[in-house]
């Protein structure tokens, strides 16, 4: 299994490509062969000629190339599994918690469906962690977008005309996106506060020069995958009120709180927005999974009655597609290399491997992943 097809994304909003020419060149040297759908990398800055130079064959349409492909790679989940030949390894984001019908279709067609977002967040799989690589870029972009929209500058300035105080930025949720947002805001000169339900991240926040907002929520922690544990209603209420006091004096608030596989928690409600300063900006980075902020809309900016702008902050990595594609391609390339047998020159689906076990959802006509097979 070494014949790989790189698809062109059908969603007009998607700007990334799953594999870039440099990684295709490296993988080709190992023994993989590649077909790339024409135009797949154009939005990311990678031409068909660049793919040809890397050793890939350019094809006009993915469906006609399915029959001669053993591994199919794309970013977004496909509309259907139709056309894929039996035993094909299909690699993409799959949104498995919300796509039961698609998983059943993959199983019915005897496709091996691999979900990128289900790759375990372990030390061994760190190079393959698409969630971390993409949300890191999103955290960076979130700050730039907010700064561009804010009616004041971020750094402190002492001028003959007077002193300009630094903008205050509040980051809620200190995962990969939150840490990058903190670092970016600090580099731009802002005063940064941050909060996370996991006390263990306080040291990381302080190491970046930000202040950690302490809210006593009782016993807290994180899951084995590194995500924050879900809060109780009492803990959420306590967190909201403490956060509101920080939001009131902040020029920019960025929320990054997602609970993997569940609806995002509502952290900022209308009564908090009403207490914020006119001209303030709130970036909701969980808007596509229900939103942390009341009134946020995917892909749109919303202005409240008192002049607070709520910005859509999901999938911001699409705004920097060259680097987003480079990082995503590196993740997928690392995955392909990890399971490539150099002696037989074949990619091997090793179910006994913890990484493969964590992200392969269907095989042999069945949903095999423990988390989804009974859903």
Coordinates of C-alpha atoms in Angstrom, one line a residue:
X1 CA 0.0 0.0 0.0
X2 CA 1.9 3.0 -1.3
X3 CA 0.0 4.6 -4.1
X4 CA -1.3 7.9 -2.7
X5 CA -3.9 10.3 -4.1
X6 CA -3.9 13.9 -2.9
X7 CA -7.4 15.4 -3.4
X8 CA -8.4 19.0 -4.1
X9 CA -10.7 20.4 -1.4
X10 CA -14.3 21.0 -2.6
X11 CA -15.3 23.5 0.1
X12 CA -14.7 26.9 -1.4
X13 CA -13.7 28.3 2.0
X14 CA -10.9 25.7 2.4
X15 CA -7.5 27.1 1.4
X16 CA -5.2 24.3 2.6
X17 CA -3.8 21.2 0.9
X18 CA -3.1 17.9 2.6
X19 CA 0.4 17.3 1.3
X20 CA 2.9 19.9 -0.1
X21 CA 5.5 19.2 -2.8
X22 CA 8.5 19.0 -0.5
X23 CA 7.0 16.2 1.6
X24 CA 5.9 14.4 -1.5
X25 CA 9.5 14.5 -2.8
X26 CA 10.7 13.0 0.5
X27 CA 8.0 10.3 0.6
X28 CA 8.6 9.4 -3.0
X29 CA 12.3 8.8 -2.2
X30 CA 11.1 6.1 0.3
X31 CA 9.0 4.3 -2.3
X32 CA 5.6 6.0 -2.2
X33 CA 4.0 7.2 -5.5
X34 CA 1.7 10.2 -5.8
X35 CA -1.1 11.5 -7.9
X36 CA -2.4 15.0 -7.2
X37 CA -5.6 16.5 -8.4
X38 CA -5.0 19.6 -10.5
X39 CA -5.2 22.8 -8.6
X40 CA -5.1 21.1 -5.2
X41 CA -2.4 23.4 -3.9
X42 CA -3.1 26.7 -5.7
X43 CA -4.8 28.5 -2.8
X44 CA -1.9 27.5 -0.5
X45 CA 0.8 28.7 -3.0
X46 CA 1.8 25.4 -4.5
X47 CA 1.4 25.0 -8.3
X48 CA 0.8 21.9 -10.3
X49 CA 4.3 22.4 -11.7
X50 CA 5.8 22.3 -8.2
X51 CA 4.1 18.9 -7.6
X52 CA 5.3 17.6 -11.0
X53 CA 8.9 18.6 -10.1
X54 CA 8.4 16.7 -6.8
X55 CA 7.6 13.6 -8.7
X56 CA 3.8 13.6 -8.6
X57 CA 1.5 12.9 -11.5
X58 CA -1.2 15.5 -12.0
X59 CA -4.8 14.2 -12.6
X60 CA -7.8 16.1 -13.6
X61 CA -10.4 14.5 -11.3
X62 CA -10.2 12.5 -8.1
X63 CA -12.9 10.0 -8.9
X64 CA -11.1 8.7 -12.0
X65 CA -7.9 8.2 -9.9
X66 CA -9.7 6.3 -7.1
X67 CA -9.4 3.0 -8.9
X68 CA -5.6 3.2 -9.0
X69 CA -5.1 4.6 -5.5
X70 CA -4.5 2.7 -2.3
X71 CA -4.3 5.7 0.1
X72 CA -6.5 8.8 -0.4
X73 CA -5.6 11.9 1.5
X74 CA -7.6 15.1 1.9
X75 CA -8.4 17.6 4.6
X76 CA -12.1 17.8 5.0
X77 CA -14.5 14.8 5.3
X78 CA -15.9 13.7 1.9
X79 CA -19.6 14.0 1.1
X80 CA -19.6 10.3 0.4
X81 CA -17.4 7.2 0.3
X82 CA -18.8 6.2 -3.1
X83 CA -16.2 5.5 -5.7
X84 CA -13.4 4.5 -3.3
X85 CA -12.3 1.0 -3.9
X86 CA -12.4 -1.7 -1.2
X87 CA -9.6 -1.6 1.4
X88 CA -8.6 2.0 0.4
X89 CA -7.1 3.8 3.4
X90 CA -8.9 7.2 3.5
X91 CA -7.1 9.9 5.6
X92 CA -8.9 13.2 6.5
X93 CA -10.7 15.0 9.3
X94 CA -13.9 13.1 9.7
X95 CA -15.8 14.8 12.6
X96 CA -16.7 11.3 13.8
X97 CA -18.9 12.5 16.7
X98 CA -21.3 14.0 14.3
X99 CA -21.0 11.8 11.2
X100 CA -22.5 8.5 12.1
X101 CA -24.0 8.0 8.6
X102 CA -20.7 8.7 6.9
X103 CA -18.9 6.2 9.2
X104 CA -21.5 3.6 8.4
X105 CA -21.0 4.2 4.7
X106 CA -17.2 3.8 5.0
X107 CA -17.8 0.5 6.8
X108 CA -20.4 -0.7 4.3
X109 CA -18.0 0.0 1.4
X110 CA -15.1 -1.8 3.3
X111 CA -13.0 1.4 3.4
X112 CA -10.4 1.9 6.0
X113 CA -11.3 5.4 7.3
X114 CA -8.8 7.2 9.4
X115 CA -9.7 10.3 11.4
X116 CA -6.9 12.9 11.7
X117 CA -8.5 14.6 14.7
X118 CA -8.5 11.2 16.6
X119 CA -4.7 10.8 16.4
X120 CA -3.7 10.3 20.1
X121 CA -2.0 13.3 21.7
X122 CA 1.0 11.4 23.0
X123 CA 4.7 12.1 22.9
X124 CA 5.3 9.5 20.2
X125 CA 2.5 11.0 18.0
X126 CA 3.4 14.6 18.6
X127 CA 4.8 15.0 15.0
X128 CA 1.4 13.7 13.7
X129 CA -0.8 16.0 15.9
X130 CA -2.8 18.0 13.4
X131 CA -4.9 19.6 16.2
X132 CA -1.9 21.2 17.8
X133 CA -0.3 22.4 14.6
X134 CA -3.4 24.0 13.2
X135 CA -4.7 25.6 16.4
X136 CA -1.3 27.1 17.1
X137 CA -1.6 29.0 13.9
X138 CA -5.2 29.9 14.7
X139 CA -4.2 31.4 18.0
X140 CA -1.7 33.6 16.2
X141 CA -4.2 34.8 13.7
X142 CA -6.9 35.4 16.3
X143 CA -4.7 38.1 17.9
X144 CA -3.9 39.7 14.6
X145 CA -7.5 39.8 13.5
X146 CA -8.6 41.4 16.9
X147 CA -5.7 43.9 16.8
X148 CA -6.6 45.0 13.3
X149 CA -10.2 45.6 14.3
X150 CA -9.5 47.2 17.7
X151 CA -9.8 51.1 17.7
X152 CA -6.5 51.4 19.6
X153 CA -3.0 50.1 19.4
X154 CA -1.7 47.2 21.5
X155 CA 1.7 48.5 22.8
X156 CA 2.4 51.3 25.2
X157 CA 3.8 54.5 23.6
X158 CA 5.3 57.5 25.3
X159 CA 5.0 60.5 22.8
X160 CA 5.3 64.3 23.0
X161 CA 1.5 64.3 22.6
X162 CA 1.0 62.0 25.6
X163 CA 1.3 58.5 26.8
X164 CA -0.8 55.6 25.3
X165 CA -1.5 52.8 27.7
X166 CA -1.1 49.2 26.4
X167 CA -4.2 47.3 25.4
X168 CA -5.4 44.7 27.8
X169 CA -5.9 41.2 26.3
X170 CA -7.7 38.4 28.1
X171 CA -7.2 34.8 26.9
X172 CA -9.7 32.2 28.2
X173 CA -8.4 28.7 27.7
X174 CA -4.6 28.0 27.7
X175 CA -4.3 25.1 25.3
X176 CA -2.1 25.3 22.2
X177 CA -4.2 28.1 20.7
X178 CA -4.3 30.0 23.9
X179 CA -0.5 29.8 24.5
X180 CA 0.2 31.1 20.9
X181 CA -2.4 33.9 21.4
X182 CA -0.6 34.9 24.7
X183 CA 2.8 34.9 23.0
X184 CA 1.6 36.9 20.0
X185 CA -0.3 39.5 22.1
X186 CA 2.8 39.9 24.3
X187 CA 5.1 40.3 21.3
X188 CA 2.7 43.1 20.1
X189 CA 3.1 44.9 23.4
X190 CA -0.2 44.2 25.1
X191 CA -0.8 43.5 28.8
X192 CA -2.1 39.9 28.9
X193 CA -4.2 38.0 31.4
X194 CA -5.1 34.4 30.9
X195 CA -7.3 31.8 32.6
X196 CA -7.6 28.0 32.3
X197 CA -9.5 25.5 34.4
X198 CA -6.3 23.5 34.7
X199 CA -4.0 25.0 37.4
X200 CA -1.1 23.1 35.9
X201 CA -0.8 25.6 33.0
X202 CA -0.2 28.6 35.3
X203 CA 3.6 28.2 35.0
X204 CA 3.4 28.2 31.2
X205 CA 1.3 31.4 31.2
X206 CA 3.8 33.2 33.5
X207 CA 6.7 32.0 31.4
X208 CA 5.3 33.9 28.5
X209 CA 5.0 37.1 30.5
X210 CA 1.3 37.0 31.1
X211 CA -0.7 37.1 34.4
X212 CA -2.6 34.0 35.4
X213 CA -6.1 34.7 36.6
X214 CA -6.8 32.5 39.6
X215 CA -10.4 31.3 40.1
X216 CA -11.0 28.7 42.8
X217 CA -13.2 26.1 41.1
X218 CA -12.4 23.2 43.5
X219 CA -11.0 20.0 42.1
X220 CA -9.9 20.3 38.5
X221 CA -7.6 18.5 36.1
X222 CA -7.2 17.3 32.5
X223 CA -8.0 14.2 30.5
X224 CA -5.4 11.7 29.3
X225 CA -5.5 13.4 25.9
X226 CA -4.5 16.8 27.5
X227 CA -8.0 18.4 27.3
X228 CA -9.6 20.3 30.1
X229 CA -12.2 18.2 32.0
X230 CA -15.8 19.2 31.7
X231 CA -17.0 21.6 34.5
X232 CA -20.1 21.1 36.7
X233 CA -22.9 23.8 36.4
X234 CA -21.8 25.2 39.8
X235 CA -18.2 25.5 38.6
X236 CA -19.2 27.1 35.3
X237 CA -21.3 29.8 37.1
X238 CA -18.4 30.6 39.4
X239 CA -16.0 30.8 36.5
X240 CA -18.3 33.1 34.5
X241 CA -18.7 35.7 37.2
X242 CA -14.9 35.8 37.9
X243 CA -14.2 36.1 34.1
X244 CA -16.8 38.8 33.7
X245 CA -14.8 41.1 36.0
X246 CA -11.7 40.7 33.9
X247 CA -13.7 41.1 30.6
X248 CA -15.0 44.4 31.8
X249 CA -11.5 46.0 31.7
X250 CA -10.2 44.1 28.7
X251 CA -9.9 45.5 25.2
X252 CA -9.6 42.1 23.6
X253 CA -11.0 38.8 24.9
X254 CA -10.2 35.6 23.1
X255 CA -12.0 32.4 24.0
X256 CA -10.5 29.0 23.1
X257 CA -12.5 26.6 25.3
X258 CA -13.5 23.4 23.4
X259 CA -14.5 20.1 25.0
X260 CA -13.4 17.4 22.6
X261 CA -16.4 15.6 21.1
X262 CA -18.9 17.8 22.9
X263 CA -20.6 21.2 22.4
X264 CA -18.4 24.1 23.5
X265 CA -19.2 25.6 26.9
X266 CA -20.9 29.0 27.0
X267 CA -18.5 31.2 28.9
X268 CA -19.5 34.8 27.9
X269 CA -23.2 35.7 27.9
X270 CA -25.0 38.9 26.8
X271 CA -24.9 40.4 30.3
X272 CA -21.1 40.2 30.3
X273 CA -20.9 41.8 26.8
X274 CA -23.1 44.6 28.0
X275 CA -20.6 45.4 30.7
X276 CA -17.7 45.6 28.3
X277 CA -16.2 48.8 26.9
X278 CA -17.5 50.1 23.5
X279 CA -15.0 49.2 20.8
X280 CA -13.8 46.0 22.6
X281 CA -13.3 42.9 20.5
X282 CA -14.2 39.3 21.5
X283 CA -12.9 36.4 19.3
X284 CA -14.8 33.2 19.8
X285 CA -12.5 30.3 18.7
X286 CA -15.1 27.7 19.4
X287 CA -17.9 29.1 17.3
X288 CA -18.3 26.1 15.0
X289 CA -19.0 23.8 18.0
X290 CA -21.7 25.9 19.6
X291 CA -19.6 28.9 20.6
X292 CA -18.2 30.2 23.9
X293 CA -19.8 33.6 23.4
X294 CA -23.5 34.3 23.2
X295 CA -24.4 35.8 19.8
X296 CA -21.3 34.6 17.9
X297 CA -21.9 33.5 14.3
X298 CA -19.6 31.3 12.2
X299 CA -17.9 33.3 9.5
X300 CA -19.4 36.6 10.6
X301 CA -18.6 39.6 12.8
X302 CA -21.5 40.6 15.1
X303 CA -21.6 44.1 16.8
X304 CA -23.6 44.3 20.0
X305 CA -25.8 47.3 20.9
X306 CA -23.1 48.8 23.1
X307 CA -20.4 48.5 20.4
X308 CA -18.6 45.3 21.2
X309 CA -17.5 43.3 18.2
X310 CA -17.8 39.5 18.4
X311 CA -15.5 37.9 15.8
X312 CA -15.8 34.4 14.4
X313 CA -12.6 32.7 15.3
X314 CA -12.8 29.1 14.1
X315 CA -10.6 27.7 11.4
X316 CA -8.4 30.8 11.3
X317 CA -5.5 28.7 10.1
X318 CA -7.2 29.0 6.7
X319 CA -6.0 32.6 6.6
X320 CA -2.4 31.5 6.5
X321 CA -2.7 28.5 4.2
X322 CA 0.9 28.3 3.1
X323 CA 2.2 27.6 6.6
X324 CA -1.0 25.8 7.7
X325 CA -0.5 23.4 4.7
X326 CA 3.2 23.0 5.5
X327 CA 2.5 22.0 9.1
X328 CA -0.5 19.8 8.2
X329 CA 1.5 18.1 5.5
X330 CA 4.3 17.5 8.0
X331 CA 1.9 15.8 10.3
X332 CA 0.5 13.5 7.6
X333 CA 3.9 12.8 6.2
X334 CA 5.1 11.8 9.7
X335 CA 2.2 9.4 10.0
X336 CA 2.9 7.8 6.6
X337 CA 6.5 7.4 7.5
X338 CA 5.8 5.9 10.9
X339 CA 3.8 3.0 9.4
X340 CA 6.0 2.5 6.3
X341 CA 8.0 -0.7 6.2
X342 CA 11.3 0.1 4.5
X343 CA 12.1 -3.5 3.9
X344 CA 8.9 -4.4 2.1
X345 CA 8.4 -0.8 0.8
X346 CA 4.8 -0.9 1.9
X347 CA 2.6 1.2 4.2
X348 CA 1.2 -1.2 6.8
X349 CA -2.0 -0.7 8.8
X350 CA -0.8 -2.1 12.2
X351 CA -3.9 -2.4 14.5
X352 CA -1.7 -3.3 17.4
X353 CA 0.0 0.1 17.3
X354 CA -1.6 2.6 19.8
X355 CA -1.5 5.4 17.3
X356 CA -3.3 3.4 14.6
X357 CA -5.7 2.0 17.1
X358 CA -6.6 5.5 18.3
X359 CA -7.5 7.0 14.9
X360 CA -8.6 4.1 12.5
X361 CA -12.4 4.0 12.7
X362 CA -13.5 1.5 10.1
X363 CA -11.9 -1.7 8.6
X364 CA -13.1 -5.0 7.1
X365 CA -16.7 -3.8 6.7
X366 CA -17.1 -2.7 10.4
X367 CA -16.7 0.3 12.6
X368 CA -13.9 -0.9 14.8
X369 CA -13.1 2.1 17.0
X370 CA -14.4 1.4 20.6
X371 CA -15.7 5.0 20.9
X372 CA -18.0 4.8 17.9
X373 CA -18.8 1.2 17.0
X374 CA -21.9 1.1 19.3
X375 CA -23.2 4.5 18.4

